[in-house]
Tab-separated table of C-alpha atoms in Angstrom:
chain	number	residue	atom	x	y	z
A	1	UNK	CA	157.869	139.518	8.354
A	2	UNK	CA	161.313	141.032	8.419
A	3	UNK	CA	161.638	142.528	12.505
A	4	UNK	CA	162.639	146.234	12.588
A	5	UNK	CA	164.887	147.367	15.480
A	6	UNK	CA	163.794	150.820	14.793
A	7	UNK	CA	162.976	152.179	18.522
A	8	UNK	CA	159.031	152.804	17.783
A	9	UNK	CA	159.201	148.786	17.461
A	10	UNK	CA	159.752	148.579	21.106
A	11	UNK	CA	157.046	150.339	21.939
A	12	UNK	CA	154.768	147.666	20.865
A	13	UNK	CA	156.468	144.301	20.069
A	14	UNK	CA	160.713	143.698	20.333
A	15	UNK	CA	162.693	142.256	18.069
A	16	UNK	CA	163.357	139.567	21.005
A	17	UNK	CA	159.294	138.235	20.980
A	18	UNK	CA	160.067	137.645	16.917
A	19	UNK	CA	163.529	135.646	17.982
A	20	UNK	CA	161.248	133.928	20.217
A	21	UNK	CA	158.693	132.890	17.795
A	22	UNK	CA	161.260	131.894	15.217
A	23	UNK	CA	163.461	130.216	17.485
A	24	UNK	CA	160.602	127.459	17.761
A	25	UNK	CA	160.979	126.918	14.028
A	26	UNK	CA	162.879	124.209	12.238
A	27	UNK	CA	165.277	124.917	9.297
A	28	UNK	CA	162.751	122.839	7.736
A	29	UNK	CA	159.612	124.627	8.835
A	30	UNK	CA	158.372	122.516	10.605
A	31	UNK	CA	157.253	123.678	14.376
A	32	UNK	CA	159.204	122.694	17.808
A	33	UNK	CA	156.626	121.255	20.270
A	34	UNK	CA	158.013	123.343	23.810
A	35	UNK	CA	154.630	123.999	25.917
A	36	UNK	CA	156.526	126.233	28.191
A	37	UNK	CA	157.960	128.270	25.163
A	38	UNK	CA	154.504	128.358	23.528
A	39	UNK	CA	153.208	129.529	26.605
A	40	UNK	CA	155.638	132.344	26.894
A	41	UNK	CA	155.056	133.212	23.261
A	42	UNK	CA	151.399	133.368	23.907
A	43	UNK	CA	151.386	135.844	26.727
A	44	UNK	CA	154.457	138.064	25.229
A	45	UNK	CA	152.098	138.192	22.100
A	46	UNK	CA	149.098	139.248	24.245
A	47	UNK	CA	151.090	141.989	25.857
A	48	UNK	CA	152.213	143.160	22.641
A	49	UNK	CA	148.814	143.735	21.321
A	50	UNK	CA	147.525	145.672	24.178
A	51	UNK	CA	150.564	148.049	23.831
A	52	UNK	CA	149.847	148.249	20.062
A	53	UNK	CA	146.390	149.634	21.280
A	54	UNK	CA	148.169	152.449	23.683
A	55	UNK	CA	150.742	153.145	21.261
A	56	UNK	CA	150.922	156.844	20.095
A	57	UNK	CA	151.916	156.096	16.834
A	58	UNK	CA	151.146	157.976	13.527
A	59	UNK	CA	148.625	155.646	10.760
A	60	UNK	CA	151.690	154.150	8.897
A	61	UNK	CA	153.648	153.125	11.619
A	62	UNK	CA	150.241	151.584	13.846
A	63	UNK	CA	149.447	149.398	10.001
A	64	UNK	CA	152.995	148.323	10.081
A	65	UNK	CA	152.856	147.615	13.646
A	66	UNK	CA	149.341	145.661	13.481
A	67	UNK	CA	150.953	143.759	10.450
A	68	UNK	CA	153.506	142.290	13.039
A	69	UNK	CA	151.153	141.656	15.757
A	70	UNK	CA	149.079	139.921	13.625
A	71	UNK	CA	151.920	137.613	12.012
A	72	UNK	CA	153.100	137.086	15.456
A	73	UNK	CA	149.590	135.462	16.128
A	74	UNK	CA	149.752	133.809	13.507
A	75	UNK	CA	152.574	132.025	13.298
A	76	UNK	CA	151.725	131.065	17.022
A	77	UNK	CA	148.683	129.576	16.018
A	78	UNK	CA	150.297	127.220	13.492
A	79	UNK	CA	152.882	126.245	16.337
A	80	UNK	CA	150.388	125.394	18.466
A	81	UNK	CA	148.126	123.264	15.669
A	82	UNK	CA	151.379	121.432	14.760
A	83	UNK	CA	151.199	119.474	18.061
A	84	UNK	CA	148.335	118.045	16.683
A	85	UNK	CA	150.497	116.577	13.599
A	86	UNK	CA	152.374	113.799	15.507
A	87	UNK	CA	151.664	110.260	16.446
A	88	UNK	CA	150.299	110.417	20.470
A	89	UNK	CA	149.916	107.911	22.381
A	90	UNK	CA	146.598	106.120	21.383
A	91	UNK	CA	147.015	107.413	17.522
A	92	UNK	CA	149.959	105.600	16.084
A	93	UNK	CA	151.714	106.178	12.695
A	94	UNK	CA	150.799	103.879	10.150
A	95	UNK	CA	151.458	103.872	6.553
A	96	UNK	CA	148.082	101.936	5.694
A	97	UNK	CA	146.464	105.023	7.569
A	98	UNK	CA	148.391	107.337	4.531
A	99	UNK	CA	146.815	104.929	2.327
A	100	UNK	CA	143.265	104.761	2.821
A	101	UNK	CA	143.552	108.845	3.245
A	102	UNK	CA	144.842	109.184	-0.083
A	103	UNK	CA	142.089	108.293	-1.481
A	104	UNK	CA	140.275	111.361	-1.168
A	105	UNK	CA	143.060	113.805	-1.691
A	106	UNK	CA	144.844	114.979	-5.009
A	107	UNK	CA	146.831	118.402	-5.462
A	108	UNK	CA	143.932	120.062	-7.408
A	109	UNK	CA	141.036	119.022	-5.238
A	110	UNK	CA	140.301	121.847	-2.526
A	111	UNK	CA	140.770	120.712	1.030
A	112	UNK	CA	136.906	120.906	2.083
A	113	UNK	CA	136.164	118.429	-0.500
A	114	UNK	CA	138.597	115.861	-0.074
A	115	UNK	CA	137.988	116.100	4.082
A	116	UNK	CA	134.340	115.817	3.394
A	117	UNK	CA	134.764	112.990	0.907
A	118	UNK	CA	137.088	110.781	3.357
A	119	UNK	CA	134.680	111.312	6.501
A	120	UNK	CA	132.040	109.729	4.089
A	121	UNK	CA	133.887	106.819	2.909
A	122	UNK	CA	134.897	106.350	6.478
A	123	UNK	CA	131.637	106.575	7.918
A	124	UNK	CA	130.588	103.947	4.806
A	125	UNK	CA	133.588	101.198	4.996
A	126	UNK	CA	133.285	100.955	8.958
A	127	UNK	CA	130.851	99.831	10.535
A	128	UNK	CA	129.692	101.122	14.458
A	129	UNK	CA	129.609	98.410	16.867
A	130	UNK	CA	129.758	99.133	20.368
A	131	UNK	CA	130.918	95.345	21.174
A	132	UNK	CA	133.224	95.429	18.915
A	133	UNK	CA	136.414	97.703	20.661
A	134	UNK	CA	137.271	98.771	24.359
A	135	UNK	CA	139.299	101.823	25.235
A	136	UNK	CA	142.442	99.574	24.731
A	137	UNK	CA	141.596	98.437	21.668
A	138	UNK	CA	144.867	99.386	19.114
A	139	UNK	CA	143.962	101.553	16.034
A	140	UNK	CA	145.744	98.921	13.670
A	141	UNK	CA	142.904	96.606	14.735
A	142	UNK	CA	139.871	98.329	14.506
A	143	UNK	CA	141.038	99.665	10.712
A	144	UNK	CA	141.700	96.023	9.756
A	145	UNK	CA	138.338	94.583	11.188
A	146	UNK	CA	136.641	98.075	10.517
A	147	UNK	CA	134.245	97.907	13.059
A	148	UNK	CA	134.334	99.846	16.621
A	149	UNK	CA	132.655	102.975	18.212
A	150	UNK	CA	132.678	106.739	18.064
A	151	UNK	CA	136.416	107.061	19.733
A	152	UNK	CA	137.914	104.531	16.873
A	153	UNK	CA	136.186	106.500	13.784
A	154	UNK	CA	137.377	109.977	15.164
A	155	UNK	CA	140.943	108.162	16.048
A	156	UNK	CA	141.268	106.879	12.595
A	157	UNK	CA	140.416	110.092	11.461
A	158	UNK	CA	142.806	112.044	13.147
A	159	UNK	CA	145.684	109.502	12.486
A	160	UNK	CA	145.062	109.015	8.633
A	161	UNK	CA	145.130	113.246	8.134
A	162	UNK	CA	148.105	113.719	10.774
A	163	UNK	CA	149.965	110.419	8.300
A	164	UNK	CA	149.311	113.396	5.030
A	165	UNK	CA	151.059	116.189	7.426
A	166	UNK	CA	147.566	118.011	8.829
A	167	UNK	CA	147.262	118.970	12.121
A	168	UNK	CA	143.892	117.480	13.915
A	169	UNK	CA	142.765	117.495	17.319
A	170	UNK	CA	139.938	114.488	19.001
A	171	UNK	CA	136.831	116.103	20.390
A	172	UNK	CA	135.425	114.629	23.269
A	173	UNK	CA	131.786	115.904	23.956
A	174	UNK	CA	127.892	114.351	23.517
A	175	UNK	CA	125.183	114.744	21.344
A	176	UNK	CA	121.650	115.904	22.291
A	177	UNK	CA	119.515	113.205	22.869
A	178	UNK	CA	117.059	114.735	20.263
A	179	UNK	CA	118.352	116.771	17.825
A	180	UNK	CA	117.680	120.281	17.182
A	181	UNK	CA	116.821	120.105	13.860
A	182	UNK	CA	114.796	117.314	14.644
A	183	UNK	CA	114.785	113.940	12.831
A	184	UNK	CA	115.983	110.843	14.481
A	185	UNK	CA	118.880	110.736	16.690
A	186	UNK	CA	122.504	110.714	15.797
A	187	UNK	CA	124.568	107.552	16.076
A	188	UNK	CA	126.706	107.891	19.622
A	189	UNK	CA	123.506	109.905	21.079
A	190	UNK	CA	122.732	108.801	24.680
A	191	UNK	CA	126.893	108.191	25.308
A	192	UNK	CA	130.034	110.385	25.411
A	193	UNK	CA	130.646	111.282	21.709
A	194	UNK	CA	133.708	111.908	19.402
A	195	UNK	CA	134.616	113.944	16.477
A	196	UNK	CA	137.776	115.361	15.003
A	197	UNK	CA	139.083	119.063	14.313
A	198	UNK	CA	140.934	119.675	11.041
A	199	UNK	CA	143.305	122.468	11.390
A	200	UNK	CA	142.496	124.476	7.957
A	201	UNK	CA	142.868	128.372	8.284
A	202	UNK	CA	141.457	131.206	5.597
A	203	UNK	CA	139.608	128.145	4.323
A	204	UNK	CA	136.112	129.782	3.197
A	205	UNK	CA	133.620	128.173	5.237
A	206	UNK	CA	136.143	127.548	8.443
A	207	UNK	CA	135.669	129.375	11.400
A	208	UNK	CA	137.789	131.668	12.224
A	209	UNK	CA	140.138	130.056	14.549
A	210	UNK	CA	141.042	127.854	11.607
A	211	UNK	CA	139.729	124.533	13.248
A	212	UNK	CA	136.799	122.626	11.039
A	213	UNK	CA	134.887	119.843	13.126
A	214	UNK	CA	133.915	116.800	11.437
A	215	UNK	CA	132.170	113.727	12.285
A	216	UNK	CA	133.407	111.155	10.576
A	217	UNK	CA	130.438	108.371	12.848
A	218	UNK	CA	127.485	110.581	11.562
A	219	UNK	CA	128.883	111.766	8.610
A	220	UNK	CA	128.618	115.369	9.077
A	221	UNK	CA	129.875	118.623	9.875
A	222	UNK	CA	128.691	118.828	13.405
A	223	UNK	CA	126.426	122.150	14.473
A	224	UNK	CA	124.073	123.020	17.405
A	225	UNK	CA	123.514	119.439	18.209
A	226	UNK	CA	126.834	118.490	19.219
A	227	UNK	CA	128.186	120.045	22.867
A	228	UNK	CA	131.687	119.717	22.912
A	229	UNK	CA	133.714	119.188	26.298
A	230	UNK	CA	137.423	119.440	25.333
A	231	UNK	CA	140.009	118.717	23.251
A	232	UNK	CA	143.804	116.815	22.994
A	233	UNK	CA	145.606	114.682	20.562
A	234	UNK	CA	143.436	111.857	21.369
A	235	UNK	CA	141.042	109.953	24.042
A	236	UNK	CA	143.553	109.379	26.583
A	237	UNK	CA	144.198	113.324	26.630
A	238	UNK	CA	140.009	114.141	27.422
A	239	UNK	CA	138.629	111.283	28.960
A	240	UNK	CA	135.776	112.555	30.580
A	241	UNK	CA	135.644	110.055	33.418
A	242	UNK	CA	138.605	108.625	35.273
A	243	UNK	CA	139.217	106.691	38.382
A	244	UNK	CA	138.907	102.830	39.754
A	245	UNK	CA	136.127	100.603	41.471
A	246	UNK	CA	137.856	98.684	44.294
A	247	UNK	CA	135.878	95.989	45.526
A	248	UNK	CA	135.081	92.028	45.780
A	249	UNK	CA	132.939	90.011	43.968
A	250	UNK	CA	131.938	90.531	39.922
A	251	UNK	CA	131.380	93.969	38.511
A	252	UNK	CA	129.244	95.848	35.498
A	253	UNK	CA	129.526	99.241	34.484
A	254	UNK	CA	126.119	100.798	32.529
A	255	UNK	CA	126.520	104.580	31.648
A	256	UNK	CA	123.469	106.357	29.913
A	257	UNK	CA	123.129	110.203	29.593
A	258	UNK	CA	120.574	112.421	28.569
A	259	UNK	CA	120.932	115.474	27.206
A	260	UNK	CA	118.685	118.681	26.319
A	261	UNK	CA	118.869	122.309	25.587
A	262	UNK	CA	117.795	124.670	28.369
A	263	UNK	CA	117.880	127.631	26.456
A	264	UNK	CA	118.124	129.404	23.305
A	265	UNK	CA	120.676	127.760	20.917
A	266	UNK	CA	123.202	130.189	19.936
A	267	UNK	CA	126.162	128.505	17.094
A	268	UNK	CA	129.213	129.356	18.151
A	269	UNK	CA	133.031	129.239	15.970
């Protein structure tokens, strides 16, 4: 978008918010990760489209205006999904990761596809075995002995996409215990559960926020069934329990939930 200086620009959206917005873009154009700048961006962009909506503007101008507004959230959105591109703590870089991705993708296959096709293999080569891994467990292990839980097929996931330059967030949520459309439960029911989000926008078929879930343990795009709890780059960011047992003596940990709908089940984006 090239930034006019014109003064109706300043009624809804400086040239400074653009020098902002570009200012957290490389040469390269690639994204600079600065929470506090995204944050700024995020509520200058806000303010600009409520003063779009009290602008007294002719047509033209108010299209032209909405064009820039509109970019602006864009290109925010994008900064903020390229986070989600980098190694984090408990998703490592790995060429092998590139590898086995690979696989699925080619330059003429659409995205949906080759997403959908390496969530299948995945969900064939490795196998779910809840002795198998512990939360420490390192991602280079559980792809070369391919067997582990929910939180090592999203985490491979998310690390052999971010290794081909996509940005993907772990989901950290449950399943219901029975699921809506009926059949027999999911594998991960009666447990926390984890999927991945595939940062894809104008994608037909993606909601509109851009982000496509994908359960890579079930093998499936996941619907009303699956109540999701939060997001980050990976487990360590959502954990949904934290703390320390102090005490003498041997200890065991069981965890079991149950979940149910209460209500009318409305999909959501």
């Amino acid at each position: 978008y090239e930034i006019s200086t014109r003064d109706w620009s300043s009624d809804v959206c400086s040239s400074d918010l653009a020098a902002k917005a570009l200012a957290l873009v490389r040469d390269d154009g690639s994204a600079v990760a600065i929470p506090e700048a995204l944050e700024q961006l995020r509520d200058d962009s806000a303010q600009a489209a409520a003063r779009l909506g009290r602008a007294d503007v002719g047509g033209t101008t108010r299209g032209i205006l909405q064009d820039l507004v509109t970019g602006l959230e864009e290109m925010l959105a994008t900064l903020e999904a390229n986070e989600f591109t980098h190694a984090s703590p408990l998703i490592e870089t790995c060429a092998e990761f590139a590898d086995y991705a690979l696989g699925s993708f080619s330059r003429s296959r659409p995205i949906i596809e080759a997403l959908s096709d390496l969530m299948t293999r995945l969900q064939a080569d490795f196998h779910f075995d809840p002795t198998a891994t512990t939360v420490s467990t390192p991602l280079a292990e559980f792809h070369r002995n391919r067997r582990g839980v929910c939180q090592d097929f999203a985490h491979l996931m998310a690390g052999a996409m971010r290794m081909l330059g996509l940005p993907v967030r772990y989901v950290s949520g449950y399943l219901l215990t029975q699921p809506p459309e009926g059949g027999p439960a999911l594998v991960g029911a009666d447990a926390s559960h984890a999927w991945v989000q595939v940062y894809c926008p104008g994608t037909p078929g993606v909601p509109t926020d851009g982000w496509l879930d994908l359960d890579p343990t079930n093998d499936l795009v996941p619907g009303t069934g699956h109540v999701r709890v939060a997001v980050g780059r990976d487990f360590g960011d959502v954990t949904p329990l934290r703390g320390v047992i102090r005490g003498g003596g041997r200890h065991t940990l069981s965890v079991g939930v149950t979940t149910r709908v209460v209500g009318p089940v409305v999909a959501t984006a």
